[in-house]
Amino acid sequence: MGKAISRDGTVIGYDRTGLGDPVVLIGGALCDRRVHSGLAEFLAPHFTVFNYDRRGRGESGDAPPYAVRREIEDIATLIAEAGGSAALYGISSGGALALEATAAGLPVTRVAAYEPPYLTAEADRAANVRNADPVPELIREGRAEEALEHFLGATGMPHEAIAEMRATPAWPALVAVAPTLVQDFAVMGTGAVPAERFAGIRVPALLLDGSVGMAFMHDAALAVAAVIDGARIITLPDQTHEVSVDALGPVLIEFFAEP
C-alpha cells in the first residue's frame, strides 16, 4: 500500500497496480478502497490503477473541518503521484466527486461516473433534504449507528433488510465509517445537478447506469450528460446500483483506451 500527503497534511492510503495510463478509482458512501479491489484487478492489465481510501476511511486520515475541496485536493495529490494527469472513475457519490474534481480543473484526461445519485425532480430534492437532515446531527451527537440506520432507510431499504444487515459481521465496520456520510451529503449538495459547474467540463465524459436499477439514476445520468458537451451515456443490461465488474470493466477499458 502506498501513502500520499494531501495539501492539508492528511495521509491518503492507496493501492497502485498495473501498467499503462493512470486511472483513479473513487468509491461511494460507506465504502473504502476494498469496494473497487475487483475492478482494479480487472483494469490492471491495461492501466496503472490507483485505488484509494477517501479521507476518513480505511488507511486514510482526516482533518476537520470537512470541505468538498479537501477531497478534490486528495484526488489532485493522487494525480500528482500518477505522474501529473489521470482518468477518473467513480461510483455513486464517488461519481459525483469525480465530476466535481474534473469541473474544478484538475488535470483529468477522461471521466466516467456510474449512477451519481442526483435528483432531477424538485419534489424528490425536497424529500432528500428532509431525509438527510437528521444524519449530520446524529453523527455530531456520536450516534453513528442511528445515523447509519436512518441513511439506509432514506435510501429505500426496508426495515426488515436493515435488521438483517445489523446481524451480519459487516455491520460494525459500517457503523465505524458512518461518520463519513456527512462528506457524501456535502458532495451531493441539494441533490440537483450542478449544471453550471459541469458545463465547464471539457474532457471526454461517460455516464453509466444499470437497466434494472432505480429510475431516478437513469434520469440523473441523462441530466448530467445534457450539460457536458459530448458526454455519452451507456446503460448496462441487468445491472443495479451494485454493478458487477464483468459488466462494467470492459466498458471502462474501451472508454479509457480511446485515443
PDB file of C-alpha atoms in Angstrom:
ATOM      1  CA  MET A   1       0.000   0.000   0.000  1.00  0.00           C
ATOM      2  CA  GLY A   2       1.204   3.487  -0.840  1.00  0.00           C
ATOM      3  CA  LYS A   3       0.660   6.685   1.099  1.00  0.00           C
ATOM      4  CA  ALA A   4       0.432  10.236  -0.191  1.00  0.00           C
ATOM      5  CA  ILE A   5       0.161  13.504   1.726  1.00  0.00           C
ATOM      6  CA  SER A   6      -2.697  15.765   0.686  1.00  0.00           C
ATOM      7  CA  ARG A   7      -2.473  19.552   0.698  1.00  0.00           C
ATOM      8  CA  ASP A   8      -3.766  19.870   4.279  1.00  0.00           C
ATOM      9  CA  GLY A   9      -1.362  17.215   5.564  1.00  0.00           C
ATOM     10  CA  THR A  10      -3.850  14.340   5.590  1.00  0.00           C
ATOM     11  CA  VAL A  11      -2.404  10.918   4.768  1.00  0.00           C
ATOM     12  CA  ILE A  12      -4.199   9.225   1.867  1.00  0.00           C
ATOM     13  CA  GLY A  13      -3.758   5.459   1.587  1.00  0.00           C
ATOM     14  CA  TYR A  14      -3.925   3.795  -1.816  1.00  0.00           C
ATOM     15  CA  ASP A  15      -3.068   0.675  -3.781  1.00  0.00           C
ATOM     16  CA  ARG A  16      -1.228   1.003  -7.074  1.00  0.00           C
ATOM     17  CA  THR A  17      -1.440  -1.867  -9.553  1.00  0.00           C
ATOM     18  CA  GLY A  18      -0.890  -2.474 -13.250  1.00  0.00           C
ATOM     19  CA  LEU A  19       0.907  -0.727 -16.081  1.00  0.00           C
ATOM     20  CA  GLY A  20      -0.279   1.861 -18.556  1.00  0.00           C
ATOM     21  CA  ASP A  21      -2.055   5.188 -18.464  1.00  0.00           C
ATOM     22  CA  PRO A  22      -3.216   6.050 -14.930  1.00  0.00           C
ATOM     23  CA  VAL A  23      -6.800   5.659 -13.708  1.00  0.00           C
ATOM     24  CA  VAL A  24      -8.005   6.739 -10.255  1.00  0.00           C
ATOM     25  CA  LEU A  25     -10.973   4.861  -8.719  1.00  0.00           C
ATOM     26  CA  ILE A  26     -13.319   6.709  -6.331  1.00  0.00           C
ATOM     27  CA  GLY A  27     -15.738   4.904  -4.015  1.00  0.00           C
ATOM     28  CA  GLY A  28     -19.163   5.970  -2.813  1.00  0.00           C
ATOM     29  CA  ALA A  29     -20.846   6.257   0.581  1.00  0.00           C
ATOM     30  CA  LEU A  30     -19.779   3.835   3.340  1.00  0.00           C
ATOM     31  CA  CYS A  31     -17.047   2.385   1.100  1.00  0.00           C
ATOM     32  CA  ASP A  32     -13.293   2.158   1.399  1.00  0.00           C
ATOM     33  CA  ARG A  33     -10.968   1.074  -1.400  1.00  0.00           C
ATOM     34  CA  ARG A  34     -11.940  -2.588  -0.997  1.00  0.00           C
ATOM     35  CA  VAL A  35     -15.158  -1.898  -2.910  1.00  0.00           C
ATOM     36  CA  HIS A  36     -13.064  -1.472  -6.054  1.00  0.00           C
ATOM     37  CA  SER A  37     -10.477  -4.208  -5.484  1.00  0.00           C
ATOM     38  CA  GLY A  38     -12.048  -6.469  -8.116  1.00  0.00           C
ATOM     39  CA  LEU A  39     -12.354  -3.644 -10.628  1.00  0.00           C
ATOM     40  CA  ALA A  40      -8.755  -2.600 -10.002  1.00  0.00           C
ATOM     41  CA  GLU A  41      -7.606  -6.158 -10.732  1.00  0.00           C
ATOM     42  CA  PHE A  42      -9.714  -6.226 -13.906  1.00  0.00           C
ATOM     43  CA  LEU A  43      -8.269  -2.932 -15.182  1.00  0.00           C
ATOM     44  CA  ALA A  44      -4.657  -3.560 -14.145  1.00  0.00           C
ATOM     45  CA  PRO A  45      -3.563  -5.392 -17.339  1.00  0.00           C
ATOM     46  CA  HIS A  46      -4.432  -2.240 -19.275  1.00  0.00           C
ATOM     47  CA  PHE A  47      -3.814   0.716 -16.934  1.00  0.00           C
ATOM     48  CA  THR A  48      -1.940   1.824 -13.851  1.00  0.00           C
ATOM     49  CA  VAL A  49      -4.762   1.821 -11.317  1.00  0.00           C
ATOM     50  CA  PHE A  50      -4.807   3.991  -8.202  1.00  0.00           C
ATOM     51  CA  ASN A  51      -7.442   2.618  -5.831  1.00  0.00           C
ATOM     52  CA  TYR A  52      -7.605   4.791  -2.719  1.00  0.00           C
ATOM     53  CA  ASP A  53      -9.413   5.278   0.567  1.00  0.00           C
ATOM     54  CA  ARG A  54     -11.314   8.534   0.649  1.00  0.00           C
ATOM     55  CA  ARG A  55     -10.432  10.577   3.718  1.00  0.00           C
ATOM     56  CA  GLY A  56     -11.797   9.232   6.976  1.00  0.00           C
ATOM     57  CA  ARG A  57     -11.933   5.683   5.618  1.00  0.00           C
ATOM     58  CA  GLY A  58      -9.631   2.677   5.632  1.00  0.00           C
ATOM     59  CA  GLU A  59      -5.972   3.699   5.731  1.00  0.00           C
ATOM     60  CA  SER A  60      -6.608   7.402   5.071  1.00  0.00           C
ATOM     61  CA  GLY A  61      -6.647  10.038   7.765  1.00  0.00           C
ATOM     62  CA  ASP A  62      -8.890  13.054   8.149  1.00  0.00           C
ATOM     63  CA  ALA A  63      -8.592  16.639   9.315  1.00  0.00           C
ATOM     64  CA  PRO A  64     -11.592  18.767  10.284  1.00  0.00           C
ATOM     65  CA  PRO A  65     -13.320  20.843   9.166  1.00  0.00           C
ATOM     66  CA  TYR A  66     -14.521  18.855   6.144  1.00  0.00           C
ATOM     67  CA  ALA A  67     -14.958  20.556   2.784  1.00  0.00           C
ATOM     68  CA  VAL A  68     -15.526  19.073  -0.659  1.00  0.00           C
ATOM     69  CA  ARG A  69     -12.476  20.961  -1.878  1.00  0.00           C
ATOM     70  CA  ARG A  70     -10.372  18.853   0.508  1.00  0.00           C
ATOM     71  CA  GLU A  71     -11.471  15.690  -1.278  1.00  0.00           C
ATOM     72  CA  ILE A  72     -10.693  17.357  -4.598  1.00  0.00           C
ATOM     73  CA  GLU A  73      -7.226  18.142  -3.233  1.00  0.00           C
ATOM     74  CA  ASP A  74      -6.865  14.465  -2.284  1.00  0.00           C
ATOM     75  CA  ILE A  75      -7.588  13.493  -5.888  1.00  0.00           C
ATOM     76  CA  ALA A  76      -5.112  16.118  -7.090  1.00  0.00           C
ATOM     77  CA  THR A  77      -2.491  14.535  -4.830  1.00  0.00           C
ATOM     78  CA  LEU A  78      -3.119  11.107  -6.339  1.00  0.00           C
ATOM     79  CA  ILE A  79      -2.963  12.533  -9.850  1.00  0.00           C
ATOM     80  CA  ALA A  80       0.430  14.004  -8.968  1.00  0.00           C
ATOM     81  CA  GLU A  81       1.516  10.572  -7.707  1.00  0.00           C
ATOM     82  CA  ALA A  82       0.351   9.173 -11.055  1.00  0.00           C
ATOM     83  CA  GLY A  83       2.631  11.489 -12.989  1.00  0.00           C
ATOM     84  CA  GLY A  84       0.583  14.647 -13.476  1.00  0.00           C
ATOM     85  CA  SER A  85      -2.600  13.545 -15.242  1.00  0.00           C
ATOM     86  CA  ALA A  86      -5.080  10.676 -14.936  1.00  0.00           C
ATOM     87  CA  ALA A  87      -8.517   9.399 -15.866  1.00  0.00           C
ATOM     88  CA  LEU A  88     -11.145   9.217 -13.118  1.00  0.00           C
ATOM     89  CA  TYR A  89     -13.890   6.701 -12.408  1.00  0.00           C
ATOM     90  CA  GLY A  90     -16.327   6.979  -9.519  1.00  0.00           C
ATOM     91  CA  ILE A  91     -19.470   5.212  -8.373  1.00  0.00           C
ATOM     92  CA  SER A  92     -22.494   6.843  -6.711  1.00  0.00           C
ATOM     93  CA  SER A  93     -21.367   9.879  -4.680  1.00  0.00           C
ATOM     94  CA  GLY A  94     -17.838   8.963  -5.768  1.00  0.00           C
ATOM     95  CA  GLY A  95     -19.005   9.513  -9.342  1.00  0.00           C
ATOM     96  CA  ALA A  96     -20.273  12.947  -8.364  1.00  0.00           C
ATOM     97  CA  LEU A  97     -16.897  13.635  -6.738  1.00  0.00           C
ATOM     98  CA  ALA A  98     -15.086  12.551  -9.917  1.00  0.00           C
ATOM     99  CA  LEU A  99     -17.198  15.008 -11.909  1.00  0.00           C
ATOM    100  CA  GLU A 100     -16.604  17.779  -9.358  1.00  0.00           C
ATOM    101  CA  ALA A 101     -12.840  17.209  -9.497  1.00  0.00           C
ATOM    102  CA  THR A 102     -12.909  17.361 -13.285  1.00  0.00           C
ATOM    103  CA  ALA A 103     -15.027  20.514 -13.265  1.00  0.00           C
ATOM    104  CA  ALA A 104     -12.584  22.081 -10.786  1.00  0.00           C
ATOM    105  CA  GLY A 105      -9.895  21.939 -13.460  1.00  0.00           C
ATOM    106  CA  LEU A 106      -7.700  19.099 -12.248  1.00  0.00           C
ATOM    107  CA  PRO A 107      -5.537  17.520 -14.991  1.00  0.00           C
ATOM    108  CA  VAL A 108      -8.098  14.824 -15.785  1.00  0.00           C
ATOM    109  CA  THR A 109      -7.870  13.101 -19.163  1.00  0.00           C
ATOM    110  CA  ARG A 110     -11.278  11.358 -19.065  1.00  0.00           C
ATOM    111  CA  VAL A 111     -14.029  10.941 -16.502  1.00  0.00           C
ATOM    112  CA  ALA A 112     -16.579   8.153 -16.020  1.00  0.00           C
ATOM    113  CA  ALA A 113     -19.325   8.037 -13.391  1.00  0.00           C
ATOM    114  CA  TYR A 114     -21.680   5.192 -12.505  1.00  0.00           C
ATOM    115  CA  GLU A 115     -25.065   6.309 -11.177  1.00  0.00           C
ATOM    116  CA  PRO A 116     -24.192   9.595  -9.462  1.00  0.00           C
ATOM    117  CA  PRO A 117     -27.377   9.971  -7.379  1.00  0.00           C
ATOM    118  CA  TYR A 118     -28.602  13.386  -8.440  1.00  0.00           C
ATOM    119  CA  LEU A 119     -32.313  14.127  -8.253  1.00  0.00           C
ATOM    120  CA  THR A 120     -33.940  15.814 -11.230  1.00  0.00           C
ATOM    121  CA  ALA A 121     -37.368  16.409  -9.665  1.00  0.00           C
ATOM    122  CA  GLU A 122     -37.765  19.297  -7.223  1.00  0.00           C
ATOM    123  CA  ALA A 123     -40.099  17.267  -5.002  1.00  0.00           C
ATOM    124  CA  ASP A 124     -37.528  14.489  -4.784  1.00  0.00           C
ATOM    125  CA  ARG A 125     -34.839  17.006  -3.822  1.00  0.00           C
ATOM    126  CA  ALA A 126     -37.037  18.442  -1.077  1.00  0.00           C
ATOM    127  CA  ALA A 127     -37.698  14.956   0.283  1.00  0.00           C
ATOM    128  CA  ASN A 128     -33.982  14.185   0.109  1.00  0.00           C
ATOM    129  CA  VAL A 129     -33.153  17.242   2.195  1.00  0.00           C
ATOM    130  CA  ARG A 130     -35.730  16.188   4.796  1.00  0.00           C
ATOM    131  CA  ASN A 131     -34.335  12.664   4.895  1.00  0.00           C
ATOM    132  CA  ALA A 132     -30.736  13.863   5.146  1.00  0.00           C
ATOM    133  CA  ASP A 133     -31.342  16.471   7.853  1.00  0.00           C
ATOM    134  CA  PRO A 134     -31.067  14.164  10.899  1.00  0.00           C
ATOM    135  CA  VAL A 135     -27.884  12.389   9.784  1.00  0.00           C
ATOM    136  CA  PRO A 136     -25.255  15.100  10.470  1.00  0.00           C
ATOM    137  CA  GLU A 137     -26.829  15.906  13.844  1.00  0.00           C
ATOM    138  CA  LEU A 138     -26.876  12.245  14.856  1.00  0.00           C
ATOM    139  CA  ILE A 139     -23.217  11.949  13.906  1.00  0.00           C
ATOM    140  CA  ARG A 140     -22.281  15.099  15.845  1.00  0.00           C
ATOM    141  CA  GLU A 141     -24.008  13.574  18.873  1.00  0.00           C
ATOM    142  CA  GLY A 142     -21.952  10.397  18.495  1.00  0.00           C
ATOM    143  CA  ARG A 143     -24.965   8.317  17.447  1.00  0.00           C
ATOM    144  CA  ALA A 144     -23.324   6.795  14.380  1.00  0.00           C
ATOM    145  CA  GLU A 145     -25.391   3.614  14.416  1.00  0.00           C
ATOM    146  CA  GLU A 146     -28.655   5.570  14.410  1.00  0.00           C
ATOM    147  CA  ALA A 147     -27.298   7.782  11.629  1.00  0.00           C
ATOM    148  CA  LEU A 148     -26.474   4.697   9.579  1.00  0.00           C
ATOM    149  CA  GLU A 149     -29.929   3.202  10.109  1.00  0.00           C
ATOM    150  CA  HIS A 150     -31.554   6.495   9.131  1.00  0.00           C
ATOM    151  CA  PHE A 151     -29.424   6.763   5.989  1.00  0.00           C
ATOM    152  CA  LEU A 152     -30.214   3.223   4.894  1.00  0.00           C
ATOM    153  CA  GLY A 153     -33.915   3.810   5.471  1.00  0.00           C
ATOM    154  CA  ALA A 154     -33.776   7.040   3.476  1.00  0.00           C
ATOM    155  CA  THR A 155     -32.331   5.132   0.512  1.00  0.00           C
ATOM    156  CA  GLY A 156     -35.445   2.953   0.489  1.00  0.00           C
ATOM    157  CA  MET A 157     -34.096  -0.093   2.301  1.00  0.00           C
ATOM    158  CA  PRO A 158     -36.924  -1.861   4.187  1.00  0.00           C
ATOM    159  CA  HIS A 159     -36.723  -2.068   7.981  1.00  0.00           C
ATOM    160  CA  GLU A 160     -36.536  -5.854   7.748  1.00  0.00           C
ATOM    161  CA  ALA A 161     -33.483  -5.654   5.498  1.00  0.00           C
ATOM    162  CA  ILE A 162     -31.793  -3.198   7.865  1.00  0.00           C
ATOM    163  CA  ALA A 163     -32.455  -5.575  10.763  1.00  0.00           C
ATOM    164  CA  GLU A 164     -30.909  -8.429   8.789  1.00  0.00           C
ATOM    165  CA  MET A 165     -27.887  -6.272   7.965  1.00  0.00           C
ATOM    166  CA  ARG A 166     -27.429  -5.432  11.654  1.00  0.00           C
ATOM    167  CA  ALA A 167     -26.964  -9.146  12.335  1.00  0.00           C
ATOM    168  CA  THR A 168     -24.126  -9.550   9.818  1.00  0.00           C
ATOM    169  CA  PRO A 169     -20.395  -9.374  10.634  1.00  0.00           C
ATOM    170  CA  ALA A 170     -20.128  -6.347   8.312  1.00  0.00           C
ATOM    171  CA  TRP A 171     -22.343  -4.140  10.498  1.00  0.00           C
ATOM    172  CA  PRO A 172     -19.659  -2.882  12.950  1.00  0.00           C
ATOM    173  CA  ALA A 173     -17.459  -1.776  10.050  1.00  0.00           C
ATOM    174  CA  LEU A 174     -20.373   0.128   8.514  1.00  0.00           C
ATOM    175  CA  VAL A 175     -21.064   1.852  11.833  1.00  0.00           C
ATOM    176  CA  ALA A 176     -17.380   2.792  12.087  1.00  0.00           C
ATOM    177  CA  VAL A 177     -17.423   4.507   8.687  1.00  0.00           C
ATOM    178  CA  ALA A 178     -20.883   6.080   9.137  1.00  0.00           C
ATOM    179  CA  PRO A 179     -19.456   9.469  10.244  1.00  0.00           C
ATOM    180  CA  THR A 180     -18.180   9.937   6.687  1.00  0.00           C
ATOM    181  CA  LEU A 181     -21.779  10.114   5.437  1.00  0.00           C
ATOM    182  CA  VAL A 182     -21.664  13.854   6.087  1.00  0.00           C
ATOM    183  CA  GLN A 183     -18.980  14.020   3.394  1.00  0.00           C
ATOM    184  CA  ASP A 184     -21.195  12.300   0.845  1.00  0.00           C
ATOM    185  CA  PHE A 185     -24.118  14.594   1.656  1.00  0.00           C
ATOM    186  CA  ALA A 186     -21.782  17.569   1.163  1.00  0.00           C
ATOM    187  CA  VAL A 187     -20.627  16.254  -2.218  1.00  0.00           C
ATOM    188  CA  MET A 188     -24.234  15.846  -3.366  1.00  0.00           C
ATOM    189  CA  GLY A 189     -25.330  19.262  -2.073  1.00  0.00           C
ATOM    190  CA  THR A 190     -29.054  19.822  -2.572  1.00  0.00           C
ATOM    191  CA  GLY A 191     -29.214  16.812  -4.884  1.00  0.00           C
ATOM    192  CA  ALA A 192     -29.580  18.951  -8.004  1.00  0.00           C
ATOM    193  CA  VAL A 193     -27.135  18.530 -10.887  1.00  0.00           C
ATOM    194  CA  PRO A 194     -24.651  21.440 -10.614  1.00  0.00           C
ATOM    195  CA  ALA A 195     -25.231  22.305 -14.256  1.00  0.00           C
ATOM    196  CA  GLU A 196     -23.178  25.492 -14.342  1.00  0.00           C
ATOM    197  CA  ARG A 197     -20.068  23.815 -12.941  1.00  0.00           C
ATOM    198  CA  PHE A 198     -20.382  20.654 -15.007  1.00  0.00           C
ATOM    199  CA  ALA A 199     -20.889  22.669 -18.194  1.00  0.00           C
ATOM    200  CA  GLY A 200     -17.231  23.616 -17.833  1.00  0.00           C
ATOM    201  CA  ILE A 201     -16.029  20.012 -18.223  1.00  0.00           C
ATOM    202  CA  ARG A 202     -14.030  19.823 -21.437  1.00  0.00           C
ATOM    203  CA  VAL A 203     -12.747  16.245 -21.426  1.00  0.00           C
ATOM    204  CA  PRO A 204     -14.487  13.069 -22.639  1.00  0.00           C
ATOM    205  CA  ALA A 205     -17.170  12.072 -20.138  1.00  0.00           C
ATOM    206  CA  LEU A 206     -19.117   8.831 -19.780  1.00  0.00           C
ATOM    207  CA  LEU A 207     -22.232   8.416 -17.639  1.00  0.00           C
ATOM    208  CA  LEU A 208     -23.291   4.875 -16.781  1.00  0.00           C
ATOM    209  CA  ASP A 209     -26.348   3.339 -15.167  1.00  0.00           C
ATOM    210  CA  GLY A 210     -27.950  -0.084 -14.763  1.00  0.00           C
ATOM    211  CA  SER A 211     -31.033  -1.182 -16.676  1.00  0.00           C
ATOM    212  CA  VAL A 212     -32.761  -2.688 -13.626  1.00  0.00           C
ATOM    213  CA  GLY A 213     -31.756  -0.046 -11.111  1.00  0.00           C
ATOM    214  CA  MET A 214     -33.758   2.850  -9.746  1.00  0.00           C
ATOM    215  CA  ALA A 215     -35.322   5.017 -12.455  1.00  0.00           C
ATOM    216  CA  PHE A 216     -34.063   8.271 -10.972  1.00  0.00           C
ATOM    217  CA  MET A 217     -30.479   7.107 -11.547  1.00  0.00           C
ATOM    218  CA  HIS A 218     -31.092   6.977 -15.295  1.00  0.00           C
ATOM    219  CA  ASP A 219     -32.725  10.398 -15.152  1.00  0.00           C
ATOM    220  CA  ALA A 220     -29.651  11.676 -13.325  1.00  0.00           C
ATOM    221  CA  ALA A 221     -27.307  10.278 -15.976  1.00  0.00           C
ATOM    222  CA  LEU A 222     -29.362  11.970 -18.686  1.00  0.00           C
ATOM    223  CA  ALA A 223     -29.343  15.273 -16.805  1.00  0.00           C
ATOM    224  CA  VAL A 224     -25.583  15.245 -16.246  1.00  0.00           C
ATOM    225  CA  ALA A 225     -24.838  14.253 -19.836  1.00  0.00           C
ATOM    226  CA  ALA A 226     -27.084  17.044 -21.093  1.00  0.00           C
ATOM    227  CA  VAL A 227     -24.840  19.747 -19.610  1.00  0.00           C
ATOM    228  CA  ILE A 228     -21.436  18.273 -20.584  1.00  0.00           C
ATOM    229  CA  ASP A 229     -20.504  18.820 -24.196  1.00  0.00           C
ATOM    230  CA  GLY A 230     -20.086  15.474 -25.966  1.00  0.00           C
ATOM    231  CA  ALA A 231     -20.876  13.334 -22.920  1.00  0.00           C
ATOM    232  CA  ARG A 232     -22.108   9.812 -23.582  1.00  0.00           C
ATOM    233  CA  ILE A 233     -24.495   7.528 -21.696  1.00  0.00           C
ATOM    234  CA  ILE A 234     -24.324   3.743 -21.529  1.00  0.00           C
ATOM    235  CA  THR A 235     -26.949   1.679 -19.730  1.00  0.00           C
ATOM    236  CA  LEU A 236     -25.558  -1.676 -18.622  1.00  0.00           C
ATOM    237  CA  PRO A 237     -28.039  -4.559 -19.075  1.00  0.00           C
ATOM    238  CA  ASP A 238     -29.284  -6.395 -15.983  1.00  0.00           C
ATOM    239  CA  GLN A 239     -27.332  -4.178 -13.585  1.00  0.00           C
ATOM    240  CA  THR A 240     -28.417  -2.396 -10.412  1.00  0.00           C
ATOM    241  CA  HIS A 241     -26.515   0.119  -8.260  1.00  0.00           C
ATOM    242  CA  GLU A 242     -24.360  -2.852  -7.212  1.00  0.00           C
ATOM    243  CA  VAL A 243     -22.756  -3.138 -10.632  1.00  0.00           C
ATOM    244  CA  SER A 244     -20.682  -6.224 -11.454  1.00  0.00           C
ATOM    245  CA  VAL A 245     -17.062  -5.988 -12.536  1.00  0.00           C
ATOM    246  CA  ASP A 246     -17.755  -8.230 -15.536  1.00  0.00           C
ATOM    247  CA  ALA A 247     -20.377  -5.791 -16.817  1.00  0.00           C
ATOM    248  CA  LEU A 248     -18.539  -2.572 -16.002  1.00  0.00           C
ATOM    249  CA  GLY A 249     -14.901  -3.440 -16.605  1.00  0.00           C
ATOM    250  CA  PRO A 250     -14.944  -3.938 -20.396  1.00  0.00           C
ATOM    251  CA  VAL A 251     -16.853  -0.683 -20.910  1.00  0.00           C
ATOM    252  CA  LEU A 252     -14.319   1.269 -18.853  1.00  0.00           C
ATOM    253  CA  ILE A 253     -11.391  -0.354 -20.653  1.00  0.00           C
ATOM    254  CA  GLU A 254     -12.817   0.673 -24.008  1.00  0.00           C
ATOM    255  CA  PHE A 255     -13.564   4.217 -22.856  1.00  0.00           C
ATOM    256  CA  PHE A 256     -10.248   4.861 -21.124  1.00  0.00           C
ATOM    257  CA  ALA A 257      -8.246   3.343 -24.001  1.00  0.00           C
ATOM    258  CA  GLU A 258      -9.740   5.629 -26.642  1.00  0.00           C
ATOM    259  CA  PRO A 259      -7.167   7.968 -28.197  1.00  0.00           C
TER     260      PRO A 259
END
